[in-house]
Amino acid sequence: QPDDRGLIGDVPVLRVTRRGAEALHFVPAALEPGAEVLLSLDWERRFDHMQQHSGQHLISAIAEQMFGFKTTSWELGRQRSVIELDTPSVTAEQVEALEKSVNEKIRDRVPVTVRELAADDPEVETVRSRGLPDDHVGPVRVVDIKDIDSNLCCGTHVSNLSDLQVIKLLGVEKGKKNKTNLVFLAGNRVLKSIEQSHNTEKALTSLLKNGPGEHVEAVKRLQSSVKLLQKNNLNLLRDIAVLIARDFKSKPAPKQLFVLHRKEGDSEFMNIIANEIGTEETLLFLTVGDEKEAGLFLLAGPVEAVENLGPSVAELLGGKGAGKRGRFQGKAAKMSRRGEVQALLQEFISHQSPGA
């Protein structure tokens, strides 16, 4: 169970841990030894932990009684809690029956009591436990849910199951080593989850312009529309790439350097242009993405030129890339430096030209 939080006087407690019989409090400022202070507990945090921990005891006990599922560990998470059950599977029907049973016990207002036993008391051996820590000292605490469960436990608990309000089992997940994880919420976490779901539902109703019962179908229709638009957009980009390349090749005296940037595009768009133009004689520098932020680049051309220039182009663009057979491509973090790359390529070509 997570530790408590609060104040010692006006100094916040950042963490509490145990060392033997001592509780160590971590604080950001020194406290005067011997001073009288008021301790303030973060009750909302404490009560939440009480609800989840008592809820775990109840679920574990009923799961073992009903189905023979033993609890091997559990985790009290920030948003949801998980109980590890020693079984390879739990059916939906078993989850439903378990949830019904634990909530019946809550409505029955079953008392929860805490008592202490000496560590060598024979009764300790009869109480459900996963063992004591090696550094344990003093008596042991036993948490009893009347006529349901007795468990060795050092955590904080409610005094009556009615304080749990309600338990919601969210389902199961595959666990480690042939075990099953049972996910649950207890008490105020159930109310918060419902509130969050309701707010999401209201937002979706406003966006989708239909009722909650139609949300799933509406999203499916939107997904289909987006897929169709993406497909059509990709086809258009391919056609544009071919037209751009053909326009360049149709000019009477093609240039040795071809530079193009397009905000909308992808790696395939750039490679289509490179394939259509041909890179045996022409050096191509192509980029796609936001003009001033990040994007993709392709340097294509004669193999030797690309091998020499590729790393420098990537460095100028603040990115990384790799290449082979006359193609060097990658991601660029500084697309605003495309002009510097173009100047570098132009200088390289001018030195390669006859009579330069």
mmCIF file of C-alpha atoms in Angstrom:
data_model
loop_
_atom_site.group_PDB
_atom_site.id
_atom_site.type_symbol
_atom_site.label_atom_id
_atom_site.label_comp_id
_atom_site.label_asym_id
_atom_site.label_seq_id
_atom_site.Cartn_x
_atom_site.Cartn_y
_atom_site.Cartn_z
ATOM 1 C CA GLN A 1 0.000 0.000 0.000
ATOM 2 C CA PRO A 2 1.359 3.487 -0.829
ATOM 3 C CA ASP A 3 2.415 5.639 2.131
ATOM 4 C CA ASP A 4 0.482 8.539 3.635
ATOM 5 C CA ARG A 5 1.067 12.226 2.934
ATOM 6 C CA GLY A 6 0.333 15.348 4.933
ATOM 7 C CA LEU A 7 2.008 18.053 7.030
ATOM 8 C CA ILE A 8 4.185 18.168 10.123
ATOM 9 C CA GLY A 9 3.328 21.664 11.264
ATOM 10 C CA ASP A 10 3.578 23.538 7.978
ATOM 11 C CA VAL A 11 6.255 21.252 6.502
ATOM 12 C CA PRO A 12 4.983 18.824 3.836
ATOM 13 C CA VAL A 13 5.754 15.117 4.168
ATOM 14 C CA LEU A 14 7.202 13.915 0.871
ATOM 15 C CA ARG A 15 7.460 10.229 1.681
ATOM 16 C CA VAL A 16 7.088 7.780 4.565
ATOM 17 C CA THR A 17 8.871 4.444 4.765
ATOM 18 C CA ARG A 18 9.544 1.809 7.421
ATOM 19 C CA ARG A 19 12.844 0.740 8.891
ATOM 20 C CA GLY A 20 12.280 -2.003 11.425
ATOM 21 C CA ALA A 21 9.873 -0.595 13.999
ATOM 22 C CA GLU A 22 10.526 3.018 12.953
ATOM 23 C CA ALA A 23 8.532 5.142 10.520
ATOM 24 C CA LEU A 24 10.865 7.428 8.595
ATOM 25 C CA HIS A 25 9.359 10.698 7.355
ATOM 26 C CA PHE A 26 11.096 12.545 4.505
ATOM 27 C CA VAL A 27 10.602 16.321 4.623
ATOM 28 C CA PRO A 28 12.130 19.207 2.604
ATOM 29 C CA ALA A 29 13.093 21.274 5.668
ATOM 30 C CA ALA A 30 14.606 20.557 9.080
ATOM 31 C CA LEU A 31 12.329 20.274 12.109
ATOM 32 C CA GLU A 32 13.284 21.352 15.607
ATOM 33 C CA PRO A 33 13.831 18.289 17.845
ATOM 34 C CA GLY A 34 11.367 18.165 20.726
ATOM 35 C CA ALA A 35 9.051 20.796 19.276
ATOM 36 C CA GLU A 36 5.290 20.275 19.596
ATOM 37 C CA VAL A 37 3.685 20.160 16.152
ATOM 38 C CA LEU A 38 0.272 19.537 14.652
ATOM 39 C CA LEU A 39 0.163 16.576 12.260
ATOM 40 C CA SER A 40 -2.235 16.995 9.316
ATOM 41 C CA LEU A 41 -3.129 13.914 7.300
ATOM 42 C CA ASP A 42 -4.105 13.958 3.616
ATOM 43 C CA TRP A 43 -7.377 12.227 4.380
ATOM 44 C CA GLU A 44 -8.592 11.947 0.789
ATOM 45 C CA ARG A 45 -5.455 9.968 -0.112
ATOM 46 C CA ARG A 46 -5.650 7.847 3.061
ATOM 47 C CA PHE A 47 -9.359 7.012 2.626
ATOM 48 C CA ASP A 48 -8.804 6.101 -1.028
ATOM 49 C CA HIS A 49 -6.096 3.651 0.008
ATOM 50 C CA MET A 50 -8.351 2.264 2.753
ATOM 51 C CA GLN A 51 -11.116 1.604 0.239
ATOM 52 C CA GLN A 52 -8.843 -0.061 -2.309
ATOM 53 C CA HIS A 53 -7.020 -2.189 0.309
ATOM 54 C CA SER A 54 -10.158 -3.416 2.068
ATOM 55 C CA GLY A 55 -11.683 -3.988 -1.349
ATOM 56 C CA GLN A 56 -8.737 -6.199 -2.271
ATOM 57 C CA HIS A 57 -9.118 -8.279 0.914
ATOM 58 C CA LEU A 58 -12.806 -8.777 0.168
ATOM 59 C CA ILE A 59 -12.327 -9.673 -3.514
ATOM 60 C CA SER A 60 -9.450 -12.066 -2.746
ATOM 61 C CA ALA A 61 -11.422 -13.832 -0.015
ATOM 62 C CA ILE A 62 -14.584 -14.263 -2.094
ATOM 63 C CA ALA A 63 -12.624 -15.312 -5.217
ATOM 64 C CA GLU A 64 -10.986 -18.100 -3.203
ATOM 65 C CA GLN A 65 -14.263 -19.169 -1.578
ATOM 66 C CA MET A 66 -16.254 -19.224 -4.817
ATOM 67 C CA PHE A 67 -13.705 -20.534 -7.306
ATOM 68 C CA GLY A 68 -10.588 -21.563 -5.392
ATOM 69 C CA PHE A 69 -8.580 -18.696 -6.956
ATOM 70 C CA LYS A 70 -5.737 -17.806 -4.577
ATOM 71 C CA THR A 71 -4.242 -14.316 -4.580
ATOM 72 C CA THR A 72 -0.468 -14.330 -5.099
ATOM 73 C CA SER A 73 0.101 -10.546 -5.165
ATOM 74 C CA TRP A 74 -1.668 -7.256 -5.787
ATOM 75 C CA GLU A 75 -0.914 -3.657 -6.729
ATOM 76 C CA LEU A 76 -2.675 -0.533 -5.502
ATOM 77 C CA GLY A 77 -2.242 1.752 -8.508
ATOM 78 C CA ARG A 78 -2.916 5.466 -8.823
ATOM 79 C CA GLN A 79 -5.979 4.987 -11.003
ATOM 80 C CA ARG A 80 -6.820 1.293 -10.825
ATOM 81 C CA SER A 81 -5.752 -1.707 -8.769
ATOM 82 C CA VAL A 82 -4.806 -5.212 -9.870
ATOM 83 C CA ILE A 83 -5.046 -8.555 -8.069
ATOM 84 C CA GLU A 84 -2.887 -11.406 -9.356
ATOM 85 C CA LEU A 85 -4.836 -14.679 -9.184
ATOM 86 C CA ASP A 86 -3.166 -18.083 -9.336
ATOM 87 C CA THR A 87 -5.212 -19.340 -12.258
ATOM 88 C CA PRO A 88 -4.542 -19.347 -16.012
ATOM 89 C CA SER A 89 -7.980 -17.934 -16.851
ATOM 90 C CA VAL A 90 -11.099 -16.351 -15.405
ATOM 91 C CA THR A 91 -14.305 -16.344 -17.440
ATOM 92 C CA ALA A 92 -16.593 -13.353 -17.936
ATOM 93 C CA GLU A 93 -19.308 -15.262 -16.071
ATOM 94 C CA GLN A 94 -16.991 -15.776 -13.096
ATOM 95 C CA VAL A 95 -16.093 -12.077 -13.045
ATOM 96 C CA GLU A 96 -19.790 -11.158 -13.097
ATOM 97 C CA ALA A 97 -20.614 -13.597 -10.265
ATOM 98 C CA LEU A 98 -17.660 -12.369 -8.196
ATOM 99 C CA GLU A 99 -18.654 -8.715 -8.625
ATOM 100 C CA LYS A 100 -22.230 -9.503 -7.609
ATOM 101 C CA SER A 101 -21.098 -11.369 -4.491
ATOM 102 C CA VAL A 102 -18.651 -8.722 -3.202
ATOM 103 C CA ASN A 103 -21.246 -5.966 -3.613
ATOM 104 C CA GLU A 104 -23.766 -8.059 -1.687
ATOM 105 C CA LYS A 105 -21.283 -8.171 1.203
ATOM 106 C CA ILE A 106 -20.943 -4.382 1.008
ATOM 107 C CA ARG A 107 -24.723 -3.983 1.247
ATOM 108 C CA ASP A 108 -24.746 -6.369 4.223
ATOM 109 C CA ARG A 109 -22.589 -3.821 6.123
ATOM 110 C CA VAL A 110 -20.133 -6.440 7.355
ATOM 111 C CA PRO A 111 -17.797 -5.148 10.125
ATOM 112 C CA VAL A 112 -14.025 -4.953 9.568
ATOM 113 C CA THR A 113 -11.852 -5.110 12.697
ATOM 114 C CA VAL A 114 -8.133 -4.928 13.409
ATOM 115 C CA ARG A 115 -6.450 -6.823 16.259
ATOM 116 C CA GLU A 116 -2.881 -7.509 17.292
ATOM 117 C CA LEU A 117 -1.265 -10.867 18.081
ATOM 118 C CA ALA A 118 2.132 -11.754 19.410
ATOM 119 C CA ALA A 119 4.405 -12.956 16.628
ATOM 120 C CA ASP A 120 4.679 -16.386 18.293
ATOM 121 C CA ASP A 121 0.929 -16.770 18.879
ATOM 122 C CA PRO A 122 -0.201 -20.119 17.349
ATOM 123 C CA GLU A 123 -3.205 -18.347 15.805
ATOM 124 C CA VAL A 124 -0.834 -16.496 13.466
ATOM 125 C CA GLU A 125 -0.288 -19.748 11.585
ATOM 126 C CA THR A 126 -4.034 -20.076 10.893
ATOM 127 C CA VAL A 127 -4.441 -16.599 9.397
ATOM 128 C CA ARG A 128 -4.097 -16.008 5.653
ATOM 129 C CA SER A 129 -0.719 -14.457 4.963
ATOM 130 C CA ARG A 130 2.132 -14.186 2.481
ATOM 131 C CA GLY A 131 4.671 -14.071 5.317
ATOM 132 C CA LEU A 132 6.276 -11.388 7.491
ATOM 133 C CA PRO A 133 9.175 -9.136 6.446
ATOM 134 C CA ASP A 134 12.596 -10.273 7.664
ATOM 135 C CA ASP A 135 13.016 -7.085 9.733
ATOM 136 C CA HIS A 136 9.612 -7.293 11.423
ATOM 137 C CA VAL A 137 9.537 -6.542 15.165
ATOM 138 C CA GLY A 138 6.722 -6.469 17.718
ATOM 139 C CA PRO A 139 3.152 -7.744 17.418
ATOM 140 C CA VAL A 140 1.439 -8.590 14.134
ATOM 141 C CA ARG A 141 -1.811 -7.049 12.903
ATOM 142 C CA VAL A 142 -4.727 -9.192 11.809
ATOM 143 C CA VAL A 143 -7.503 -7.646 9.717
ATOM 144 C CA ASP A 144 -10.805 -9.504 10.090
ATOM 145 C CA ILE A 145 -13.800 -9.184 7.785
ATOM 146 C CA LYS A 146 -16.434 -10.841 9.935
ATOM 147 C CA ASP A 147 -17.212 -14.426 8.830
ATOM 148 C CA ILE A 148 -15.393 -13.803 5.519
ATOM 149 C CA ASP A 149 -11.644 -13.372 5.980
ATOM 150 C CA SER A 150 -8.745 -13.058 8.437
ATOM 151 C CA ASN A 151 -5.507 -11.728 7.007
ATOM 152 C CA LEU A 152 -2.152 -10.549 8.340
ATOM 153 C CA CYS A 153 -1.832 -6.953 7.130
ATOM 154 C CA CYS A 154 -0.035 -3.728 8.060
ATOM 155 C CA GLY A 155 -2.208 -1.508 5.848
ATOM 156 C CA THR A 156 -5.047 0.873 6.638
ATOM 157 C CA HIS A 157 -8.637 -0.341 6.280
ATOM 158 C CA VAL A 158 -12.242 0.761 6.581
ATOM 159 C CA SER A 159 -14.183 -0.215 9.713
ATOM 160 C CA ASN A 160 -17.175 -1.559 7.806
ATOM 161 C CA LEU A 161 -17.608 -2.894 4.256
ATOM 162 C CA SER A 162 -20.357 -0.303 3.714
ATOM 163 C CA ASP A 163 -17.556 2.313 3.608
ATOM 164 C CA LEU A 164 -16.444 0.720 0.334
ATOM 165 C CA GLN A 165 -19.679 1.990 -1.285
ATOM 166 C CA VAL A 166 -19.267 -0.192 -4.372
ATOM 167 C CA ILE A 167 -16.710 -2.348 -6.199
ATOM 168 C CA LYS A 168 -16.438 -2.527 -9.965
ATOM 169 C CA LEU A 169 -14.443 -5.324 -11.585
ATOM 170 C CA LEU A 170 -13.104 -3.961 -14.883
ATOM 171 C CA GLY A 171 -12.136 -7.366 -16.268
ATOM 172 C CA VAL A 172 -9.070 -9.572 -16.488
ATOM 173 C CA GLU A 173 -5.704 -9.424 -18.224
ATOM 174 C CA LYS A 174 -3.143 -12.127 -18.911
ATOM 175 C CA GLY A 175 -0.629 -12.261 -16.072
ATOM 176 C CA LYS A 176 2.836 -13.716 -15.579
ATOM 177 C CA LYS A 177 3.607 -17.425 -15.281
ATOM 178 C CA ASN A 178 0.169 -18.761 -16.122
ATOM 179 C CA LYS A 179 -1.652 -16.345 -13.814
ATOM 180 C CA THR A 180 -4.498 -13.869 -14.341
ATOM 181 C CA ASN A 181 -4.682 -10.202 -13.336
ATOM 182 C CA LEU A 182 -8.068 -8.998 -12.102
ATOM 183 C CA VAL A 183 -8.528 -5.225 -12.432
ATOM 184 C CA PHE A 184 -10.840 -3.378 -10.044
ATOM 185 C CA LEU A 185 -11.995 -0.037 -8.665
ATOM 186 C CA ALA A 186 -13.470 0.535 -5.220
ATOM 187 C CA GLY A 187 -15.422 3.356 -3.607
ATOM 188 C CA ASN A 188 -14.805 6.907 -4.770
ATOM 189 C CA ARG A 189 -12.722 5.664 -7.704
ATOM 190 C CA VAL A 190 -15.878 4.142 -9.174
ATOM 191 C CA LEU A 191 -17.655 7.508 -8.912
ATOM 192 C CA LYS A 192 -14.720 9.338 -10.470
ATOM 193 C CA SER A 193 -14.562 6.796 -13.301
ATOM 194 C CA ILE A 194 -18.275 7.238 -14.009
ATOM 195 C CA GLU A 195 -17.885 11.028 -14.000
ATOM 196 C CA GLN A 196 -14.953 10.822 -16.410
ATOM 197 C CA SER A 197 -16.841 8.440 -18.701
ATOM 198 C CA HIS A 198 -19.901 10.678 -18.615
ATOM 199 C CA ASN A 199 -17.868 13.776 -19.531
ATOM 200 C CA THR A 200 -16.256 11.849 -22.402
ATOM 201 C CA GLU A 201 -19.684 10.693 -23.526
ATOM 202 C CA LYS A 202 -21.018 14.263 -23.518
ATOM 203 C CA ALA A 203 -18.038 15.486 -25.520
ATOM 204 C CA LEU A 204 -18.468 12.704 -28.093
ATOM 205 C CA THR A 205 -22.205 13.426 -28.329
ATOM 206 C CA SER A 206 -21.397 17.032 -29.156
ATOM 207 C CA LEU A 207 -18.720 16.123 -31.718
ATOM 208 C CA LEU A 208 -20.513 13.234 -33.402
ATOM 209 C CA LYS A 209 -23.987 14.821 -33.307
ATOM 210 C CA ASN A 210 -25.692 11.648 -32.104
ATOM 211 C CA GLY A 211 -26.551 9.775 -28.905
ATOM 212 C CA PRO A 212 -24.183 7.583 -26.830
ATOM 213 C CA GLY A 213 -25.688 4.405 -28.233
ATOM 214 C CA GLU A 214 -24.597 5.435 -31.744
ATOM 215 C CA HIS A 215 -21.051 6.597 -30.903
ATOM 216 C CA VAL A 216 -19.304 3.375 -31.933
ATOM 217 C CA GLU A 217 -20.992 3.191 -35.339
ATOM 218 C CA ALA A 218 -20.315 6.886 -35.932
ATOM 219 C CA VAL A 219 -16.604 6.433 -35.187
ATOM 220 C CA LYS A 220 -16.472 3.397 -37.493
ATOM 221 C CA ARG A 221 -17.972 5.494 -40.308
ATOM 222 C CA LEU A 222 -15.446 8.256 -39.667
ATOM 223 C CA GLN A 223 -12.574 5.766 -39.738
ATOM 224 C CA SER A 224 -13.782 4.411 -43.071
ATOM 225 C CA SER A 225 -14.036 7.934 -44.475
ATOM 226 C CA VAL A 226 -10.538 8.815 -43.254
ATOM 227 C CA LYS A 227 -9.082 5.651 -44.814
ATOM 228 C CA LEU A 228 -10.737 6.481 -48.144
ATOM 229 C CA LEU A 229 -9.480 10.074 -48.018
ATOM 230 C CA GLN A 230 -5.966 8.891 -47.172
ATOM 231 C CA LYS A 231 -6.039 6.471 -50.080
ATOM 232 C CA ASN A 232 -7.263 9.152 -52.481
ATOM 233 C CA ASN A 233 -4.688 11.619 -51.143
ATOM 234 C CA LEU A 234 -1.902 9.070 -51.633
ATOM 235 C CA ASN A 235 -2.987 8.448 -55.212
ATOM 236 C CA LEU A 236 -3.039 12.192 -55.900
ATOM 237 C CA LEU A 237 0.430 12.627 -54.399
ATOM 238 C CA ARG A 238 1.742 9.833 -56.619
ATOM 239 C CA ASP A 239 0.230 11.495 -59.694
ATOM 240 C CA ILE A 240 1.694 14.871 -58.676
ATOM 241 C CA ALA A 241 5.135 13.277 -58.184
ATOM 242 C CA VAL A 242 5.036 11.803 -61.689
ATOM 243 C CA LEU A 243 3.916 15.127 -63.215
ATOM 244 C CA ILE A 244 6.662 17.052 -61.392
ATOM 245 C CA ALA A 245 9.294 14.622 -62.673
ATOM 246 C CA ARG A 246 7.989 14.662 -66.241
ATOM 247 C CA ASP A 247 7.854 18.460 -66.249
ATOM 248 C CA PHE A 248 11.519 18.589 -65.203
ATOM 249 C CA LYS A 249 12.560 16.044 -67.837
ATOM 250 C CA SER A 250 10.619 17.836 -70.596
ATOM 251 C CA LYS A 251 12.765 20.964 -70.363
ATOM 252 C CA PRO A 252 15.303 21.278 -73.189
ATOM 253 C CA ALA A 253 18.337 21.575 -70.909
ATOM 254 C CA PRO A 254 17.743 19.786 -67.604
ATOM 255 C CA LYS A 255 19.736 21.195 -64.709
ATOM 256 C CA GLN A 256 22.299 19.191 -62.811
ATOM 257 C CA LEU A 257 20.541 20.034 -59.521
ATOM 258 C CA PHE A 258 16.844 19.595 -58.786
ATOM 259 C CA VAL A 259 15.484 20.956 -55.476
ATOM 260 C CA LEU A 260 11.890 20.594 -54.323
ATOM 261 C CA HIS A 261 10.028 21.041 -51.032
ATOM 262 C CA ARG A 262 6.413 20.085 -50.471
ATOM 263 C CA LYS A 263 4.636 20.328 -47.118
ATOM 264 C CA GLU A 264 2.321 17.439 -47.958
ATOM 265 C CA GLY A 265 4.194 14.324 -48.885
ATOM 266 C CA ASP A 266 6.066 11.283 -47.645
ATOM 267 C CA SER A 267 9.073 9.113 -48.479
ATOM 268 C CA GLU A 268 7.215 7.396 -51.308
ATOM 269 C CA PHE A 269 6.396 10.766 -52.889
ATOM 270 C CA MET A 270 10.098 11.709 -52.945
ATOM 271 C CA ASN A 271 11.237 8.323 -54.228
ATOM 272 C CA ILE A 272 8.710 8.395 -57.078
ATOM 273 C CA ILE A 273 10.168 11.717 -58.240
ATOM 274 C CA ALA A 274 13.693 10.332 -57.982
ATOM 275 C CA ASN A 275 12.728 7.202 -59.942
ATOM 276 C CA GLU A 276 10.990 9.166 -62.675
ATOM 277 C CA ILE A 277 13.758 11.731 -63.144
ATOM 278 C CA GLY A 278 16.610 9.269 -62.910
ATOM 279 C CA THR A 279 19.663 9.991 -60.812
ATOM 280 C CA GLU A 280 22.577 9.011 -63.038
ATOM 281 C CA GLU A 281 23.333 12.607 -63.998
ATOM 282 C CA THR A 282 21.049 14.797 -61.863
ATOM 283 C CA LEU A 283 21.491 15.486 -58.137
ATOM 284 C CA LEU A 284 18.137 15.724 -56.363
ATOM 285 C CA PHE A 285 17.429 17.280 -52.964
ATOM 286 C CA LEU A 286 13.813 16.669 -51.939
ATOM 287 C CA THR A 287 12.085 17.495 -48.648
ATOM 288 C CA VAL A 288 8.579 17.112 -47.223
ATOM 289 C CA GLY A 289 7.014 18.432 -44.020
ATOM 290 C CA ASP A 290 6.698 21.727 -42.170
ATOM 291 C CA GLU A 291 8.967 24.374 -43.718
ATOM 292 C CA LYS A 292 10.290 25.598 -40.347
ATOM 293 C CA GLU A 293 10.154 22.514 -38.182
ATOM 294 C CA ALA A 294 10.743 18.782 -38.722
ATOM 295 C CA GLY A 295 10.294 16.648 -41.812
ATOM 296 C CA LEU A 296 11.879 14.128 -44.158
ATOM 297 C CA PHE A 297 14.604 14.541 -46.757
ATOM 298 C CA LEU A 298 16.009 12.600 -49.701
ATOM 299 C CA LEU A 299 19.297 13.169 -51.444
ATOM 300 C CA ALA A 300 19.566 11.176 -54.681
ATOM 301 C CA GLY A 301 22.032 11.199 -57.525
ATOM 302 C CA PRO A 302 25.337 9.765 -58.657
ATOM 303 C CA VAL A 303 26.511 7.211 -56.078
ATOM 304 C CA GLU A 304 29.836 8.866 -55.277
ATOM 305 C CA ALA A 305 28.288 12.310 -54.880
ATOM 306 C CA VAL A 306 25.553 11.060 -52.561
ATOM 307 C CA GLU A 307 28.024 9.108 -50.433
ATOM 308 C CA ASN A 308 30.155 12.233 -50.003
ATOM 309 C CA LEU A 309 27.333 14.700 -49.403
ATOM 310 C CA GLY A 310 24.718 12.643 -47.521
ATOM 311 C CA PRO A 311 26.184 12.914 -43.991
ATOM 312 C CA SER A 312 26.808 16.658 -44.419
ATOM 313 C CA VAL A 313 23.219 17.221 -45.583
ATOM 314 C CA ALA A 314 21.860 15.310 -42.567
ATOM 315 C CA GLU A 315 24.098 17.321 -40.227
ATOM 316 C CA LEU A 316 22.982 20.653 -41.677
ATOM 317 C CA LEU A 317 19.331 19.655 -41.270
ATOM 318 C CA GLY A 318 19.899 18.539 -37.669
ATOM 319 C CA GLY A 319 18.793 15.024 -38.473
ATOM 320 C CA LYS A 320 19.911 11.509 -39.143
ATOM 321 C CA GLY A 321 19.879 9.391 -42.249
ATOM 322 C CA ALA A 322 21.277 6.423 -44.080
ATOM 323 C CA GLY A 323 21.750 5.461 -47.673
ATOM 324 C CA LYS A 324 22.874 3.101 -50.360
ATOM 325 C CA ARG A 325 23.084 2.929 -54.158
ATOM 326 C CA GLY A 326 22.744 6.662 -54.729
ATOM 327 C CA ARG A 327 19.997 7.352 -52.201
ATOM 328 C CA PHE A 328 20.467 8.991 -48.774
ATOM 329 C CA GLN A 329 17.317 9.713 -46.804
ATOM 330 C CA GLY A 330 16.241 10.367 -43.245
ATOM 331 C CA LYS A 331 14.563 12.703 -40.772
ATOM 332 C CA ALA A 332 15.328 16.411 -40.522
ATOM 333 C CA ALA A 333 14.805 18.487 -37.364
ATOM 334 C CA LYS A 334 15.747 21.863 -38.913
ATOM 335 C CA MET A 335 13.946 22.194 -42.226
ATOM 336 C CA SER A 336 14.560 25.941 -42.147
ATOM 337 C CA ARG A 337 18.197 25.234 -43.161
ATOM 338 C CA ARG A 338 17.247 23.833 -46.570
ATOM 339 C CA GLY A 339 18.784 26.896 -48.203
ATOM 340 C CA GLU A 340 22.172 26.063 -46.681
ATOM 341 C CA VAL A 341 21.946 22.541 -48.068
ATOM 342 C CA GLN A 342 21.076 23.859 -51.506
ATOM 343 C CA ALA A 343 24.101 26.171 -51.386
ATOM 344 C CA LEU A 344 26.326 23.238 -50.403
ATOM 345 C CA LEU A 345 25.031 21.135 -53.295
ATOM 346 C CA GLN A 346 25.388 23.999 -55.770
ATOM 347 C CA GLU A 347 28.990 24.544 -54.690
ATOM 348 C CA PHE A 348 29.713 20.828 -55.077
ATOM 349 C CA ILE A 349 28.279 20.789 -58.624
ATOM 350 C CA SER A 350 30.196 23.912 -59.628
ATOM 351 C CA HIS A 351 33.456 22.217 -58.640
ATOM 352 C CA GLN A 352 32.523 19.098 -60.617
ATOM 353 C CA SER A 353 31.704 20.983 -63.815
ATOM 354 C CA PRO A 354 34.315 21.026 -66.602
ATOM 355 C CA GLY A 355 36.406 24.155 -66.560
ATOM 356 C CA ALA A 356 35.365 25.044 -63.021
#
